[in-house]
Coordinates of C-alpha atoms and ligand atoms in Angstrom, one line a residue:
X152 CA 22.6 5.8 -7.8
X153 CA 23.4 5.3 -4.1
X154 CA 23.4 1.7 -2.7
X155 CA 20.0 0.6 -1.5
X156 CA 20.2 0.1 2.3
X157 CA 19.3 -3.4 3.5
X158 CA 18.6 -4.7 7.0
X159 CA 18.6 -8.5 6.5
X160 CA 18.4 -9.5 10.1
X161 CA 15.2 -11.1 11.5
X162 CA 14.1 -9.7 14.8
X163 CA 12.9 -11.1 18.1
X164 CA 12.8 -8.2 20.5
X165 CA 11.0 -8.7 23.8
X166 CA 9.7 -5.7 25.8
X167 CA 10.6 -2.8 23.6
X168 CA 11.5 0.4 25.2
X169 CA 8.7 2.9 25.5
X170 CA 8.6 6.6 26.1
X171 CA 5.2 7.6 27.5
X172 CA 2.6 5.0 28.2
X173 CA 1.0 2.4 25.9
X174 CA -2.7 3.0 26.2
X175 CA -4.6 0.2 28.0
X176 CA -7.0 0.0 25.1
X177 CA -4.3 -0.7 22.5
X178 CA -4.4 -4.4 22.3
X179 CA -3.6 -6.3 19.2
X180 CA -0.9 -6.4 16.6
X181 CA 0.5 -3.8 14.1
X182 CA 1.9 -5.5 11.1
X183 CA 4.0 -3.8 8.5
X184 CA 5.9 -4.9 5.4
X185 CA 8.5 -3.5 3.1
X186 CA 11.2 -4.4 0.7
X187 CA 14.5 -5.5 2.3
X188 CA 17.0 -6.9 -0.2
X189 CA 17.9 -10.4 0.8
X190 CA 21.2 -10.2 -1.0
X191 CA 22.8 -7.3 -2.8
X192 CA 20.8 -6.7 -6.0
X193 CA 22.0 -8.6 -9.1
X194 CA 22.1 -5.2 -10.8
X195 CA 23.1 -2.0 -8.8
X196 CA 20.6 0.0 -10.8
X197 CA 17.7 -2.1 -9.5
X198 CA 15.1 -0.1 -7.5
X199 CA 14.0 -0.1 -3.8
X200 CA 10.5 -1.6 -4.8
X201 CA 12.2 -4.9 -5.8
X202 CA 13.5 -5.9 -2.3
X203 CA 12.2 -9.1 -0.7
X204 CA 9.2 -8.7 1.6
X205 CA 10.1 -8.5 5.3
X206 CA 7.2 -8.4 7.7
X207 CA 7.2 -7.0 11.2
X208 CA 4.7 -7.4 14.0
X209 CA 4.4 -5.1 17.0
X210 CA 2.4 -7.2 19.4
X211 CA 0.7 -5.0 22.1
X212 CA -0.6 -6.5 25.2
X213 CA -1.2 -5.1 28.7
X214 CA 0.9 -2.0 28.2
X215 CA 3.8 -3.9 26.8
X216 CA 5.0 -4.4 23.2
X217 CA 7.2 -7.1 21.5
X218 CA 8.6 -6.8 18.1
X219 CA 9.1 -9.9 15.7
X220 CA 10.1 -9.9 12.1
X221 CA 10.4 -12.5 9.4
X222 CA 11.1 -12.4 5.8
X223 CA 8.3 -13.8 3.7
X224 CA 9.5 -17.3 2.5
X225 CA 8.5 -16.7 -1.1
X226 CA 9.6 -19.0 -3.9
X227 CA 12.0 -16.3 -4.9
X228 CA 13.5 -15.9 -1.4
X229 CA 14.0 -19.7 -1.2
X230 CA 15.7 -20.0 -4.6
X231 CA 18.0 -17.2 -3.7
X232 CA 18.8 -18.7 -0.3
X233 CA 19.7 -21.9 -2.1
X234 CA 22.0 -19.9 -4.5
X235 CA 23.4 -17.7 -1.8
X236 CA 23.0 -14.6 -4.0
X237 CA 20.4 -12.6 -5.9
X238 CA 19.4 -14.6 -9.0
X239 CA 16.4 -12.4 -10.0
X240 CA 17.3 -9.3 -11.9
X241 CA 15.5 -6.0 -12.3
X242 CA 12.1 -4.9 -10.9
X243 CA 9.4 -7.0 -12.6
X244 CA 11.7 -7.9 -15.5
X245 CA 12.0 -11.6 -16.1
X246 CA 14.4 -11.1 -19.0
X247 CA 17.1 -10.1 -16.5
X248 CA 16.9 -13.3 -14.3
X249 CA 19.3 -16.2 -14.3
X250 CA 18.4 -19.0 -16.6
X251 CA 16.3 -21.9 -15.3
X252 CA 13.9 -19.9 -13.0
X253 CA 10.9 -19.6 -15.3
X254 CA 8.8 -21.8 -13.1
X255 CA 9.7 -20.0 -9.8
X256 CA 7.3 -17.1 -8.8
X257 CA 9.1 -13.7 -9.0
X258 CA 6.7 -12.3 -6.3
X259 CA 8.4 -10.5 -3.5
X260 CA 5.4 -10.2 -1.2
X261 CA 6.8 -6.8 -0.2
X262 CA 3.8 -4.3 -0.5
X263 CA 1.0 -5.1 2.0
X264 CA 0.1 -7.5 4.8
X265 CA -3.5 -7.9 5.8
X266 CA -5.4 -10.3 7.9
X267 CA -8.3 -12.3 6.5
X268 CA -9.9 -15.7 7.2
X269 CA -7.4 -16.4 10.0
X270 CA -4.2 -15.8 8.2
X271 CA -1.9 -13.0 7.1
X272 CA -1.6 -12.4 3.4
X273 CA 1.6 -10.8 2.1
X274 CA 1.0 -9.2 -1.2
X275 CA 2.8 -8.0 -4.3
X276 CA 0.8 -7.0 -7.3
X277 CA 2.6 -9.1 -9.8
X278 CA 1.9 -12.5 -8.2
X279 CA -0.7 -14.4 -6.1
X280 CA -0.8 -13.9 -2.3
X281 CA 1.6 -15.6 0.1
X282 CA 0.0 -16.7 3.4
X283 CA 1.7 -16.5 6.8
X284 CA 0.8 -17.5 10.3
X285 CA -0.3 -14.3 12.1
X286 CA 1.5 -15.1 15.4
X287 CA 4.7 -16.9 14.4
X288 CA 5.1 -15.1 10.9
X289 CA 6.0 -18.5 9.4
X290 CA 5.1 -18.8 5.8
X291 CA 2.4 -21.4 5.4
X292 CA 1.6 -21.1 1.6
X293 CA 4.1 -19.5 -0.9
X294 CA 1.6 -19.4 -3.7
X295 CA -2.1 -19.0 -2.6
X296 CA -4.6 -20.1 -5.3
X297 CA -7.5 -20.6 -3.0
X298 CA -7.7 -24.3 -3.6
X299 CA -6.8 -24.0 -7.3
X300 CA -9.7 -21.5 -8.0
X301 CA -7.5 -18.4 -8.7
X302 CA -6.9 -18.3 -12.4
X303 CA -5.5 -14.7 -12.4
X304 CA -1.7 -14.9 -12.3
X305 CA -1.6 -11.7 -10.2
X306 CA -3.3 -10.2 -7.1
X307 CA -3.3 -6.6 -6.0
X308 CA -1.7 -5.4 -2.8
X309 CA -4.9 -3.4 -2.1
X310 CA -7.9 -5.6 -1.7
X311 CA -10.8 -4.2 0.3
X312 CA -12.8 -5.8 3.1
X313 CA -16.6 -5.3 3.1
X314 CA -17.5 -4.6 6.7
X315 CA -21.0 -6.1 6.3
X316 CA -20.1 -9.4 4.6
X317 CA -16.4 -9.9 5.6
X318 CA -15.7 -10.5 1.9
X319 CA -12.2 -9.6 0.5
X320 CA -12.6 -8.0 -2.9
X321 CA -9.4 -7.9 -5.0
X322 CA -8.2 -7.7 -8.6
X323 CA -5.2 -8.7 -10.6
X324 CA -3.8 -6.8 -13.6
X325 CA -1.6 -8.2 -16.3
X326 CA -3.6 -11.2 -15.1
X327 CA -3.0 -13.5 -18.1
X328 CA 0.7 -12.9 -18.2
X329 CA 3.4 -10.3 -18.8
X330 CA 1.9 -7.2 -20.5
X331 CA -1.6 -8.6 -20.8
X332 CA -4.5 -6.1 -20.8
X333 CA -6.7 -8.4 -18.8
X334 CA -7.8 -7.6 -15.4
X335 CA -9.5 -10.2 -13.1
X336 CA -11.9 -9.1 -10.3
X337 CA -11.9 -11.6 -7.5
X338 CA -14.2 -12.1 -4.5
X339 CA -13.0 -14.2 -1.4
X340 CA -15.7 -14.9 1.1
X341 CA -15.2 -14.4 4.9
X342 CA -14.0 -18.0 5.3
X343 CA -11.3 -17.6 2.6
X344 CA -13.1 -19.3 -0.3
X345 CA -12.9 -17.8 -3.8
X346 CA -16.5 -17.3 -4.9
X347 CA -16.2 -15.2 -8.0
X348 CA -13.7 -14.2 -10.7
X349 CA -14.8 -11.9 -13.5
X350 CA -12.8 -10.3 -16.3
X351 CA -12.4 -6.8 -17.8
X352 CA -9.9 -5.1 -20.2
X353 CA -8.0 -1.9 -19.6
X354 CA -7.5 1.0 -22.2
X355 CA -3.8 0.6 -21.9
X356 CA -1.5 -1.6 -19.9
X357 CA 0.0 0.2 -16.9
X358 CA 0.3 0.2 -13.1
X359 CA -3.1 -0.5 -11.6
X360 CA -1.9 -0.2 -8.0
X361 CA -5.1 0.3 -6.0
X362 CA -8.8 0.3 -6.7
X363 CA -12.1 1.4 -5.1
X364 CA -14.9 -0.9 -4.0
X365 CA -18.2 0.5 -2.7
X366 CA -21.4 -1.2 -1.8
X367 CA -22.6 -0.8 -5.4
X368 CA -19.5 -0.2 -7.6
X369 CA -16.0 -1.1 -8.4
X370 CA -13.7 1.6 -9.8
X371 CA -10.2 1.8 -11.3
X372 CA -7.9 4.6 -12.2
X373 CA -5.5 3.8 -15.1
X374 CA -2.5 6.2 -15.0
X375 CA 0.3 6.8 -17.5
X376 CA 2.7 4.6 -15.6
X377 CA 2.9 2.4 -18.7
X378 CA 4.1 -1.2 -19.2
X379 CA 7.2 -0.9 -21.4
X380 CA 8.5 -4.0 -23.1
X381 CA 11.3 -2.3 -25.0
X382 CA 12.7 -0.9 -21.8
X383 CA 12.5 -4.3 -20.2
X384 CA 14.3 -6.0 -23.1
X385 CA 17.0 -3.4 -22.7
X386 CA 17.4 -4.5 -19.1
X387 CA 15.3 -1.7 -17.5
X388 CA 12.3 -1.8 -15.1
X389 CA 8.7 -2.7 -15.9
X390 CA 7.2 0.8 -16.2
X391 CA 7.9 4.2 -17.7
X392 CA 5.8 7.3 -17.4
X393 CA 4.3 8.3 -20.7
X394 CA 3.1 11.8 -20.3
X395 CA 1.2 11.7 -23.7
X396 CA -1.4 9.2 -22.2
X397 CA -4.6 10.4 -20.5
X398 CA -5.8 8.9 -17.2
X399 CA -9.0 6.8 -17.4
X400 CA -11.4 6.2 -14.6
X401 CA -13.4 3.0 -15.0
X402 CA -16.5 2.2 -13.1
X403 CA -18.6 -1.0 -13.1
X404 CA -21.4 -2.5 -11.0
X405 CA -19.8 -4.4 -8.2
X406 CA -22.2 -7.4 -8.4
X407 CA -22.2 -7.6 -12.2
X408 CA -19.9 -9.5 -14.6
X409 CA -18.0 -6.4 -15.7
X410 CA -19.8 -6.0 -19.1
X411 CA -21.3 -2.7 -17.9
X412 CA -17.8 -1.2 -17.3
X413 CA -17.5 2.4 -18.5
X414 CA -14.2 4.3 -18.9
X415 CA -14.2 8.1 -18.3
X416 CA -11.3 10.2 -19.5
X417 CA -9.1 12.6 -17.7
X418 CA -5.8 14.5 -18.1
X419 CA -2.3 13.1 -17.3
X420 CA -2.4 12.4 -13.6
X421 CA -0.7 10.2 -11.1
X422 CA -2.6 8.7 -8.2
X423 CA -1.7 5.4 -6.5
X424 CA -3.8 5.1 -3.3
X425 CA -7.4 5.3 -2.3
X426 CA -8.3 7.0 1.1
X427 CA -12.0 6.0 0.9
X428 CA -14.8 5.4 -1.5
X429 CA -18.6 5.1 -1.5
X430 CA -21.6 5.2 -3.8
X431 CA -24.8 7.3 -3.6
X432 CA -27.3 5.8 -6.0
X433 CA -25.6 6.1 -9.5
X434 CA -22.9 8.4 -8.1
X435 CA -19.6 6.9 -7.3
X436 CA -17.0 8.9 -5.2
X437 CA -13.3 7.9 -4.8
X438 CA -10.8 9.9 -2.7
X439 CA -7.2 9.5 -3.7
X440 CA -3.8 11.4 -3.2
X441 CA -3.4 12.8 -6.7
X442 CA -0.5 14.5 -8.5
X443 CA 0.0 16.0 -11.9
X444 CA 3.2 14.2 -12.8
X445 CA 5.1 11.0 -12.2
X446 CA 5.5 10.4 -8.5
X447 CA 8.2 7.7 -8.7
X448 CA 11.7 9.0 -9.4
X449 CA 12.9 5.5 -10.2
X450 CA 10.4 4.9 -13.0
X451 CA 11.8 6.9 -15.9
X452 CA 9.9 9.5 -17.8
X453 CA 9.5 8.1 -21.3
X454 CA 10.0 11.4 -23.1
X455 CA 13.1 12.4 -21.2
X456 CA 11.6 15.1 -19.0
X457 CA 13.5 15.5 -15.7
X458 CA 11.8 14.2 -12.6
X459 CA 9.5 17.0 -11.3
X460 CA 9.2 17.0 -7.5
X461 CA 6.6 19.9 -7.5
X462 CA 4.5 18.1 -10.1
X463 CA 4.9 14.9 -8.0
X464 CA 3.2 16.5 -4.9
X465 CA 0.0 14.6 -4.0
X466 CA -3.2 16.3 -2.7
X467 CA -6.4 14.6 -1.5
X468 CA -8.6 14.7 -4.6
X469 CA -12.2 13.4 -5.0
X470 CA -12.9 11.7 -8.3
X471 CA -16.5 11.1 -9.2
X472 CA -18.9 10.1 -11.9
X473 CA -22.7 9.9 -12.2
X474 CA -23.5 6.8 -14.1
X475 CA -26.9 8.0 -15.0
X476 CA -25.4 10.9 -17.0
X477 CA -23.9 10.8 -20.5
X478 CA -20.5 12.4 -19.7
X479 CA -17.3 10.9 -21.2
X480 CA -15.1 12.5 -18.5
X481 CA -14.7 12.0 -14.8
X482 CA -14.9 14.9 -12.3
X483 CA -12.1 15.8 -9.9
X484 CA -12.0 18.2 -7.0
X485 CA -9.1 18.9 -4.7
X486 CA -10.4 18.7 -1.1
X487 CA -7.4 19.8 1.0
X488 CA -4.2 21.7 0.1
X489 CA -1.9 19.5 2.2
X490 CA 0.9 17.7 0.3
X491 CA 1.2 14.0 1.2
X492 CA 1.1 10.4 0.1
X493 CA -0.2 7.1 1.4
X494 CA -3.7 8.0 2.7
X495 CA -5.6 5.6 4.9
X496 CA -8.9 5.5 6.6
X497 CA -10.6 3.7 9.5
X498 CA -10.6 0.4 7.7
X499 CA -14.0 -0.5 9.3
X500 CA -15.5 2.1 6.8
X501 CA -14.1 0.5 3.6
X502 CA -16.8 0.4 0.8
X503 CA -19.2 2.8 2.8
X504 CA -19.5 6.5 3.4
X505 CA -16.7 7.7 5.7
X506 CA -15.7 10.9 7.5
X507 CA -12.1 10.6 8.6
X508 CA -8.9 10.0 6.6
X509 CA -5.2 10.0 7.8
X510 CA -2.1 10.6 5.8
X511 CA 1.6 11.6 6.2
X512 CA 2.1 15.1 5.0
X513 CA 4.9 17.6 4.5
X514 CA 5.1 20.8 6.6
X515 CA 6.4 23.2 4.0
X516 CA 6.7 26.1 6.5
X517 CA 9.7 24.4 8.1
X518 CA 12.9 24.7 6.1
X519 CA 14.4 21.4 4.9
X520 CA 17.1 20.1 7.2
X521 CA 20.5 19.6 5.6
X522 CA 20.2 15.9 6.3
X523 CA 17.6 15.7 3.6
X524 CA 19.3 17.6 0.8
X525 CA 19.9 15.3 -2.2
X526 CA 16.6 13.4 -1.7
X527 CA 14.1 13.8 -4.6
X528 CA 11.4 14.6 -2.1
X529 CA 11.2 16.3 1.3
X530 CA 10.3 13.5 3.7
X531 CA 6.9 13.5 5.3
X532 CA 7.2 15.1 8.8
X533 CA 3.6 15.3 9.8
X534 CA 0.6 13.1 10.3
X535 CA -2.7 14.8 9.3
X536 CA -6.2 13.8 10.1
X537 CA -8.7 14.9 7.5
X538 CA -12.4 15.5 8.5
X539 CA -14.6 15.4 5.4
X540 CA -17.6 16.5 7.4
X541 CA -16.1 19.9 8.5
X542 CA -13.3 20.2 5.8
X543 CA -10.9 20.8 8.7
X544 CA -7.6 19.0 9.4
X545 CA -5.5 18.3 12.5
X546 CA -1.8 17.8 12.2
X547 CA 1.0 16.4 14.4
X548 CA 4.2 18.1 13.3
X549 CA 7.1 15.9 14.1
X550 CA 9.9 18.3 13.1
X551 CA 12.3 18.4 10.2
X552 CA 14.7 15.7 11.3
X553 CA 12.2 12.8 11.0
X554 CA 10.9 10.9 8.0
X555 CA 7.5 9.4 8.6
X556 CA 6.2 6.3 7.0
X557 CA 2.5 5.3 6.3
X558 CA 0.3 5.4 9.4
X559 CA -2.3 2.9 10.3
X560 CA -5.5 3.3 12.3
X561 CA -6.4 1.2 15.3
X562 CA -9.9 1.7 17.0
X563 CA -10.0 2.0 20.8
X564 CA -12.7 -0.8 20.8
X565 CA -14.2 -3.0 18.0
X566 CA -17.3 -0.9 18.3
X567 CA -15.7 2.5 18.9
X568 CA -17.2 5.4 16.7
X569 CA -15.5 6.1 13.4
X570 CA -12.0 7.5 13.8
X571 CA -11.9 7.0 17.6
X572 CA -8.6 5.4 18.3
X573 CA -4.9 5.7 17.5
X574 CA -2.7 6.0 14.5
X575 CA 0.6 4.1 14.5
X576 CA 3.5 5.0 12.2
X577 CA 7.2 4.5 12.0
X578 CA 9.5 7.5 12.2
X579 CA 13.1 7.4 11.0
X580 CA 15.1 9.7 13.2
X581 CA 17.5 11.1 10.6
X582 CA 19.9 12.7 13.1
X583 CA 20.0 9.9 15.6
X584 CA 22.4 7.5 14.0
X585 CA 20.4 4.7 12.5
X586 CA 17.4 4.6 14.8
X587 CA 13.7 4.3 14.3
X588 CA 10.7 5.0 16.5
X589 CA 7.1 3.7 16.3
X590 CA 4.8 6.7 17.1
X591 CA 1.4 6.2 18.7
X592 CA -1.0 9.1 18.5
X593 CA -4.5 9.5 19.9
X594 CA -6.7 10.7 17.0
X595 CA -8.7 12.9 19.5
X596 CA -5.7 15.2 19.7
X597 CA -3.0 14.8 17.0
X598 CA -1.5 18.2 17.8
X599 CA -0.6 16.9 21.4
X600 CA 2.0 14.6 19.7
X601 CA 2.6 10.9 20.5
X602 CA 1.0 9.4 23.6
X603 CA 3.7 6.7 23.4
X604 CA 6.9 6.2 21.4
X605 CA 8.3 2.7 21.0
X606 CA 12.1 3.3 20.7
X607 CA 13.9 0.8 18.6
X608 CA 17.6 0.3 19.2
X609 CA 18.2 0.2 15.4
X610 CA 16.9 1.7 12.2
X611 CA 14.4 -0.7 10.8
X612 CA 13.9 -1.3 7.0
X613 CA 11.4 0.9 5.3
X614 CA 7.7 0.1 5.2
X615 CA 5.3 0.2 2.3
X616 CA 2.0 -0.6 4.1
X617 CA 0.8 -1.6 7.5
X618 CA -2.3 -3.3 9.1
X619 CA -3.8 -3.4 12.5
X620 CA -5.5 -6.4 14.0
X621 CA -7.4 -6.2 17.3
X622 CA -6.5 -8.8 19.9
X623 CA -10.0 -10.3 19.8
X624 CA -9.5 -11.0 16.0
X625 CA -6.2 -12.7 16.4
X626 CA -5.9 -16.5 16.6
X627 CA -5.4 -17.8 20.2
X628 CA -1.7 -18.5 20.9
X629 CA -0.7 -22.1 20.5
Ligands
LIG1753 C1 4.0 0.5 -5.1 C2 4.8 -0.3 -4.5 C3 5.4 -1.4 -5.1 C4 5.0 -1.7 -6.4 C5 4.2 -0.9 -7.1 O1 2.9 2.6 -4.7 C6 3.6 0.3 -6.5 C7 3.4 1.7 -4.4 C8 6.7 -2.0 -3.2 O2 6.3 -2.2 -4.5 O3 5.6 -2.7 -6.9
LIG1754 FE1 0.2 0.7 -2.1

């Protein structure tokens, strides 16, 4: 296993170099977070998903852009800083930690940042949120319990925001402790108060990474990325892929107490992210990037199958059920042939019917560059816009020497029509020694390529997810 690259330095870069022109109507901040090991991992076989959360902010204003980054000061980060080395062991495995850390949160806050009720929340699905100041990126609360009201011990990295009410709807799995089959469903009102927590059980304990919230329903997809205690006790990671398990699609009324939850069966499938979801009466629709096999090369296949990169290719797939019917199985339909992962939408359309999705994809017609041989996957080298109304796509092809990270949508104005704006995404330039770019594309014409490219003088740590905040939603500078 090659050493995991780390970045470690916190950034204050004023007036980034820009190719092209930053659009006048791009005003606000693009936040991103990813794992960046604070110290060399305690065990060299640890996986990239266990690095400490490092948040960056590209602050756009009047055609200029500054970049700031700060590690999230999690309890774990602070304990390791005191020790001067990694004291937490393997990914989500407390059995591998140094002694005496039982009361310190293991959360790395490395998966998502989002802005709600005036603060940034940095999230990792094994622990409660960590709150940061949206302008200074200072950590202001390393263990958010919403005034003691959160009883779930975990909180997803994929809450949804209801555009009508401003509520944040979240869940936590393994919510009563390591390996528990309890899932909490949590509502936070627009002012940041926890107003509801209800509880359900899952058919088996496994990674519940994302979920779907519509105006009427809440839906989960349980996938065979199963909790594995024996593997953890042997010093391994939290999950292993059990190909003998089915997938289960669970749907409940959003405003109920969870007692009406129904699970619908499906075949072995991997799907981690929701593009968009909505309900039409008793029908609930959820679009995800779905693959047939384990998509994570660093979570082992339990039955010894080698990692299968073809089976791991995701395609935009619509899962649906009709709650008024008696069926025991969920329906699925592949909507587009493009291979990709990390779908997003115009986030103003979370929970309601939507038209446009965006996702990094792979252009299979371009031969792989020698720089990428040895990777389990071909890197994403395109950004694709999916139009569900016409079934058509538009693609920006960035060539075979870039690796693209997740992209994030920024509307041109708060009241711009759906999908009318920009997508922002980091590109690792594989042939330019250790450099990254932030690409900015106008969604009206992805094929035209970036309208602006923010050129960084270094290669920045990898991102998991990003979030756009318009200037008028940001707090006023102190
Ligand atoms: C994901 C990322 C994680 C994790 C579980 O699909 C799932 C993404 C960066 O950490 O712990
Ligand atoms: Fe995610």
